[in-house]
PDB file of C-alpha atoms and ligand atoms in Angstrom:
ATOM      1  CA  MET B   1     -91.218  12.578 -47.976  1.00 71.00           C
ATOM      2  CA  SER B   2     -92.305  10.787 -44.351  1.00 89.00           C
ATOM      3  CA  ILE B   3     -90.595  10.241 -40.988  1.00 93.00           C
ATOM      4  CA  ARG B   4     -93.263   8.255 -38.981  1.00 94.00           C
ATOM      5  CA  LYS B   5     -91.278   7.825 -35.685  1.00 96.00           C
ATOM      6  CA  ILE B   6     -87.712   7.586 -33.860  1.00 97.00           C
ATOM      7  CA  SER B   7     -86.949   3.821 -34.846  1.00 96.00           C
ATOM      8  CA  HIS B   8     -83.763   3.137 -32.287  1.00 96.00           C
ATOM      9  CA  ILE B   9     -80.967   5.261 -30.939  1.00 97.00           C
ATOM     10  CA  GLY B  10     -77.344   3.840 -31.202  1.00 97.00           C
ATOM     11  CA  ILE B  11     -74.834   3.849 -28.513  1.00 98.00           C
ATOM     12  CA  ALA B  12     -71.386   3.050 -28.746  1.00 98.00           C
ATOM     13  CA  VAL B  13     -69.558   0.313 -26.105  1.00 98.00           C
ATOM     14  CA  ARG B  14     -66.883  -0.967 -26.169  1.00 97.00           C
ATOM     15  CA  ASP B  15     -67.798  -4.592 -24.556  1.00 97.00           C
ATOM     16  CA  LEU B  16     -71.337  -5.534 -24.962  1.00 97.00           C
ATOM     17  CA  GLY B  17     -71.569  -7.208 -21.682  1.00 96.00           C
ATOM     18  CA  PRO B  18     -71.456  -5.321 -18.728  1.00 97.00           C
ATOM     19  CA  GLN B  19     -73.674  -3.012 -21.111  1.00 97.00           C
ATOM     20  CA  VAL B  20     -76.207  -5.736 -21.582  1.00 97.00           C
ATOM     21  CA  ALA B  21     -76.457  -6.669 -17.885  1.00 97.00           C
ATOM     22  CA  LEU B  22     -77.168  -2.445 -17.689  1.00 97.00           C
ATOM     23  CA  TYR B  23     -79.604  -1.894 -19.305  1.00 98.00           C
ATOM     24  CA  ARG B  24     -81.577  -5.572 -19.414  1.00 97.00           C
ATOM     25  CA  ASP B  25     -80.374  -5.986 -14.722  1.00 97.00           C
ATOM     26  CA  VAL B  26     -80.531  -3.083 -13.477  1.00 98.00           C
ATOM     27  CA  MET B  27     -82.386  -0.724 -16.168  1.00 97.00           C
ATOM     28  CA  GLY B  28     -85.029  -3.728 -16.891  1.00 97.00           C
ATOM     29  CA  LEU B  29     -85.364  -3.685 -20.384  1.00 98.00           C
ATOM     30  CA  GLU B  30     -86.221  -6.143 -22.700  1.00 98.00           C
ATOM     31  CA  LEU B  31     -83.339  -7.954 -24.518  1.00 98.00           C
ATOM     32  CA  LEU B  32     -84.741  -8.479 -28.239  1.00 97.00           C
ATOM     33  CA  GLY B  33     -81.647 -10.461 -29.388  1.00 96.00           C
ATOM     34  CA  VAL B  34     -78.070  -9.925 -30.487  1.00 96.00           C
ATOM     35  CA  GLU B  35     -77.009  -9.979 -33.683  1.00 93.00           C
ATOM     36  CA  GLU B  36     -73.844  -9.321 -36.007  1.00 93.00           C
ATOM     37  CA  VAL B  37     -73.642  -7.016 -38.914  1.00 86.00           C
ATOM     38  CA  ALA B  38     -70.968  -7.180 -41.006  1.00 84.00           C
ATOM     39  CA  ASP B  39     -71.603  -4.978 -43.295  1.00 78.00           C
ATOM     40  CA  GLN B  40     -71.195  -2.415 -40.491  1.00 83.00           C
ATOM     41  CA  GLY B  41     -68.487  -4.739 -38.427  1.00 92.00           C
ATOM     42  CA  VAL B  42     -70.235  -4.101 -34.938  1.00 94.00           C
ATOM     43  CA  ARG B  43     -72.010  -6.935 -33.041  1.00 96.00           C
ATOM     44  CA  VAL B  44     -75.291  -4.954 -31.638  1.00 95.00           C
ATOM     45  CA  ALA B  45     -77.602  -5.586 -28.733  1.00 97.00           C
ATOM     46  CA  MET B  46     -81.553  -4.682 -29.164  1.00 96.00           C
ATOM     47  CA  PHE B  47     -83.611  -3.350 -26.130  1.00 98.00           C
ATOM     48  CA  ARG B  48     -86.915  -2.492 -26.550  1.00 97.00           C
ATOM     49  CA  VAL B  49     -88.147   0.507 -25.364  1.00 96.00           C
ATOM     50  CA  GLY B  50     -91.621   1.150 -26.193  1.00 95.00           C
ATOM     51  CA  GLU B  51     -92.106   1.720 -29.906  1.00 93.00           C
ATOM     52  CA  SER B  52     -88.480   2.311 -30.200  1.00 95.00           C
ATOM     53  CA  THR B  53     -85.191   0.096 -29.749  1.00 96.00           C
ATOM     54  CA  VAL B  54     -81.907   1.671 -28.176  1.00 97.00           C
ATOM     55  CA  GLU B  55     -78.929  -0.446 -29.442  1.00 96.00           C
ATOM     56  CA  LEU B  56     -75.619  -1.000 -28.273  1.00 98.00           C
ATOM     57  CA  LEU B  57     -72.994  -0.790 -30.513  1.00 97.00           C
ATOM     58  CA  GLU B  58     -69.696  -3.051 -29.914  1.00 98.00           C
ATOM     59  CA  PRO B  59     -66.699  -2.812 -32.481  1.00 97.00           C
ATOM     60  CA  LEU B  60     -65.889  -6.381 -33.902  1.00 96.00           C
ATOM     61  CA  SER B  61     -62.494  -5.354 -35.280  1.00 94.00           C
ATOM     62  CA  GLU B  62     -60.338  -1.934 -35.745  1.00 94.00           C
ATOM     63  CA  ALA B  63     -61.336  -2.105 -39.101  1.00 93.00           C
ATOM     64  CA  SER B  64     -64.664  -0.703 -37.915  1.00 94.00           C
ATOM     65  CA  PRO B  65     -66.324   2.282 -38.243  1.00 92.00           C
ATOM     66  CA  ILE B  66     -67.508   2.223 -34.144  1.00 96.00           C
ATOM     67  CA  HIS B  67     -63.654   1.420 -33.221  1.00 97.00           C
ATOM     68  CA  ALA B  68     -62.649   4.802 -35.063  1.00 96.00           C
ATOM     69  CA  PHE B  69     -65.648   6.814 -32.975  1.00 95.00           C
ATOM     70  CA  LEU B  70     -64.303   4.861 -29.659  1.00 97.00           C
ATOM     71  CA  GLU B  71     -60.660   5.678 -30.263  1.00 97.00           C
ATOM     72  CA  LYS B  72     -61.981   9.850 -31.251  1.00 96.00           C
ATOM     73  CA  ARG B  73     -65.247  10.546 -29.126  1.00 94.00           C
ATOM     74  CA  GLY B  74     -65.191   7.563 -26.350  1.00 97.00           C
ATOM     75  CA  GLU B  75     -68.055   5.555 -25.356  1.00 97.00           C
ATOM     76  CA  GLY B  76     -71.638   7.163 -26.080  1.00 97.00           C
ATOM     77  CA  LEU B  77     -74.533   8.912 -28.544  1.00 97.00           C
ATOM     78  CA  HIS B  78     -73.490   7.306 -32.281  1.00 96.00           C
ATOM     79  CA  HIS B  79     -76.493   7.799 -34.584  1.00 96.00           C
ATOM     80  CA  LEU B  80     -80.676   8.334 -34.155  1.00 97.00           C
ATOM     81  CA  ALA B  81     -82.491   6.445 -36.856  1.00 97.00           C
ATOM     82  CA  TYR B  82     -85.791   7.407 -37.959  1.00 97.00           C
ATOM     83  CA  GLU B  83     -88.020   5.074 -39.656  1.00 97.00           C
ATOM     84  CA  VAL B  84     -89.353   6.715 -43.083  1.00 97.00           C
ATOM     85  CA  GLU B  85     -91.643   5.181 -45.639  1.00 96.00           C
ATOM     86  CA  GLY B  86     -89.955   5.442 -48.585  1.00 95.00           C
ATOM     87  CA  ILE B  87     -86.830   5.429 -48.215  1.00 96.00           C
ATOM     88  CA  GLU B  88     -84.872   6.314 -51.690  1.00 96.00           C
ATOM     89  CA  GLY B  89     -88.196   9.433 -52.232  1.00 95.00           C
ATOM     90  CA  THR B  90     -87.234  10.533 -48.360  1.00 96.00           C
ATOM     91  CA  LEU B  91     -83.315  10.533 -49.334  1.00 96.00           C
ATOM     92  CA  ALA B  92     -83.746  12.359 -53.004  1.00 96.00           C
ATOM     93  CA  ALA B  93     -85.983  14.900 -50.802  1.00 96.00           C
ATOM     94  CA  LEU B  94     -83.878  15.893 -48.116  1.00 96.00           C
ATOM     95  CA  GLU B  95     -80.720  15.559 -50.872  1.00 96.00           C
ATOM     96  CA  ARG B  96     -82.863  18.670 -52.541  1.00 96.00           C
ATOM     97  CA  GLY B  97     -83.020  20.218 -49.374  1.00 95.00           C
ATOM     98  CA  GLY B  98     -79.407  20.776 -49.226  1.00 96.00           C
ATOM     99  CA  VAL B  99     -78.609  17.545 -46.288  1.00 97.00           C
ATOM    100  CA  ARG B 100     -75.420  15.660 -47.905  1.00 97.00           C
ATOM    101  CA  LEU B 101     -76.036  12.074 -47.535  1.00 97.00           C
ATOM    102  CA  ILE B 102     -73.469   9.298 -46.871  1.00 96.00           C
ATOM    103  CA  ASP B 103     -75.281   6.699 -48.473  1.00 95.00           C
ATOM    104  CA  ARG B 104     -77.137   8.086 -51.953  1.00 92.00           C
ATOM    105  CA  GLN B 105     -78.966   4.314 -52.374  1.00 93.00           C
ATOM    106  CA  PRO B 106     -80.002   2.342 -48.984  1.00 95.00           C
ATOM    107  CA  ARG B 107     -77.989  -0.640 -48.076  1.00 91.00           C
ATOM    108  CA  LEU B 108     -78.892  -3.634 -46.118  1.00 86.00           C
ATOM    109  CA  GLY B 109     -79.059  -2.700 -42.381  1.00 79.00           C
ATOM    110  CA  ALA B 110     -79.473  -4.723 -38.564  1.00 72.00           C
ATOM    111  CA  HIS B 111     -83.069  -6.865 -39.396  1.00 73.00           C
ATOM    112  CA  GLY B 112     -82.726  -7.016 -42.804  1.00 79.00           C
ATOM    113  CA  LYS B 113     -84.011  -3.395 -42.959  1.00 88.00           C
ATOM    114  CA  ARG B 114     -82.825  -1.059 -45.525  1.00 94.00           C
ATOM    115  CA  ILE B 115     -80.390   1.764 -44.363  1.00 94.00           C
ATOM    116  CA  ALA B 116     -78.935   5.070 -45.469  1.00 96.00           C
ATOM    117  CA  PHE B 117     -77.263   7.643 -43.474  1.00 96.00           C
ATOM    118  CA  LEU B 118     -76.934  11.217 -43.495  1.00 97.00           C
ATOM    119  CA  HIS B 119     -74.062  13.520 -42.721  1.00 96.00           C
ATOM    120  CA  PRO B 120     -73.908  14.947 -39.552  1.00 94.00           C
ATOM    121  CA  ARG B 121     -72.039  18.360 -40.922  1.00 94.00           C
ATOM    122  CA  SER B 122     -75.790  18.686 -42.187  1.00 95.00           C
ATOM    123  CA  THR B 123     -78.131  17.605 -39.303  1.00 95.00           C
ATOM    124  CA  GLY B 124     -76.858  19.658 -36.561  1.00 94.00           C
ATOM    125  CA  GLY B 125     -74.054  17.213 -35.753  1.00 94.00           C
ATOM    126  CA  VAL B 126     -75.923  14.384 -35.473  1.00 95.00           C
ATOM    127  CA  LEU B 127     -75.194  10.997 -37.548  1.00 96.00           C
ATOM    128  CA  THR B 128     -78.723  10.639 -38.801  1.00 97.00           C
ATOM    129  CA  GLU B 129     -79.863   7.165 -40.268  1.00 96.00           C
ATOM    130  CA  LEU B 130     -83.006   6.852 -41.987  1.00 97.00           C
ATOM    131  CA  CYS B 131     -84.661   3.120 -42.130  1.00 95.00           C
ATOM    132  CA  GLU B 132     -87.565   0.806 -43.524  1.00 95.00           C
TER     133      GLU B 132
HETATM  134 CO1   CO C   1     -78.966   1.994 -36.492  1.00 93.22          CO
END
């Protein structure tokens, strides 16, 4: 198993516009881009913070899991993502260690990366993503 670093932190927002203005113009972070990830029903704005990124997630429709999250919990921290080497092997090792997986196989996420989610019930309440 090789977890390399924090890849990104995902934050759920209702409206990207004012949040992009905050992160870019007030906080002075570099906006790397805005991308739609149809698979997850979100529009994502990515900001560089050193070696990691902060990703603001806005739901594209009421079918988006981010919409459901916002209804239940409001805006805020949504998930933490680790960059790993060998995502299949890492998933298998975590499962052997008793971690409940949401994705048993990696799927395609933002920036063409392969991603998989771990269930927050087995990771201390934090929705955790692996990406490679
Ligand atoms: Co993510």
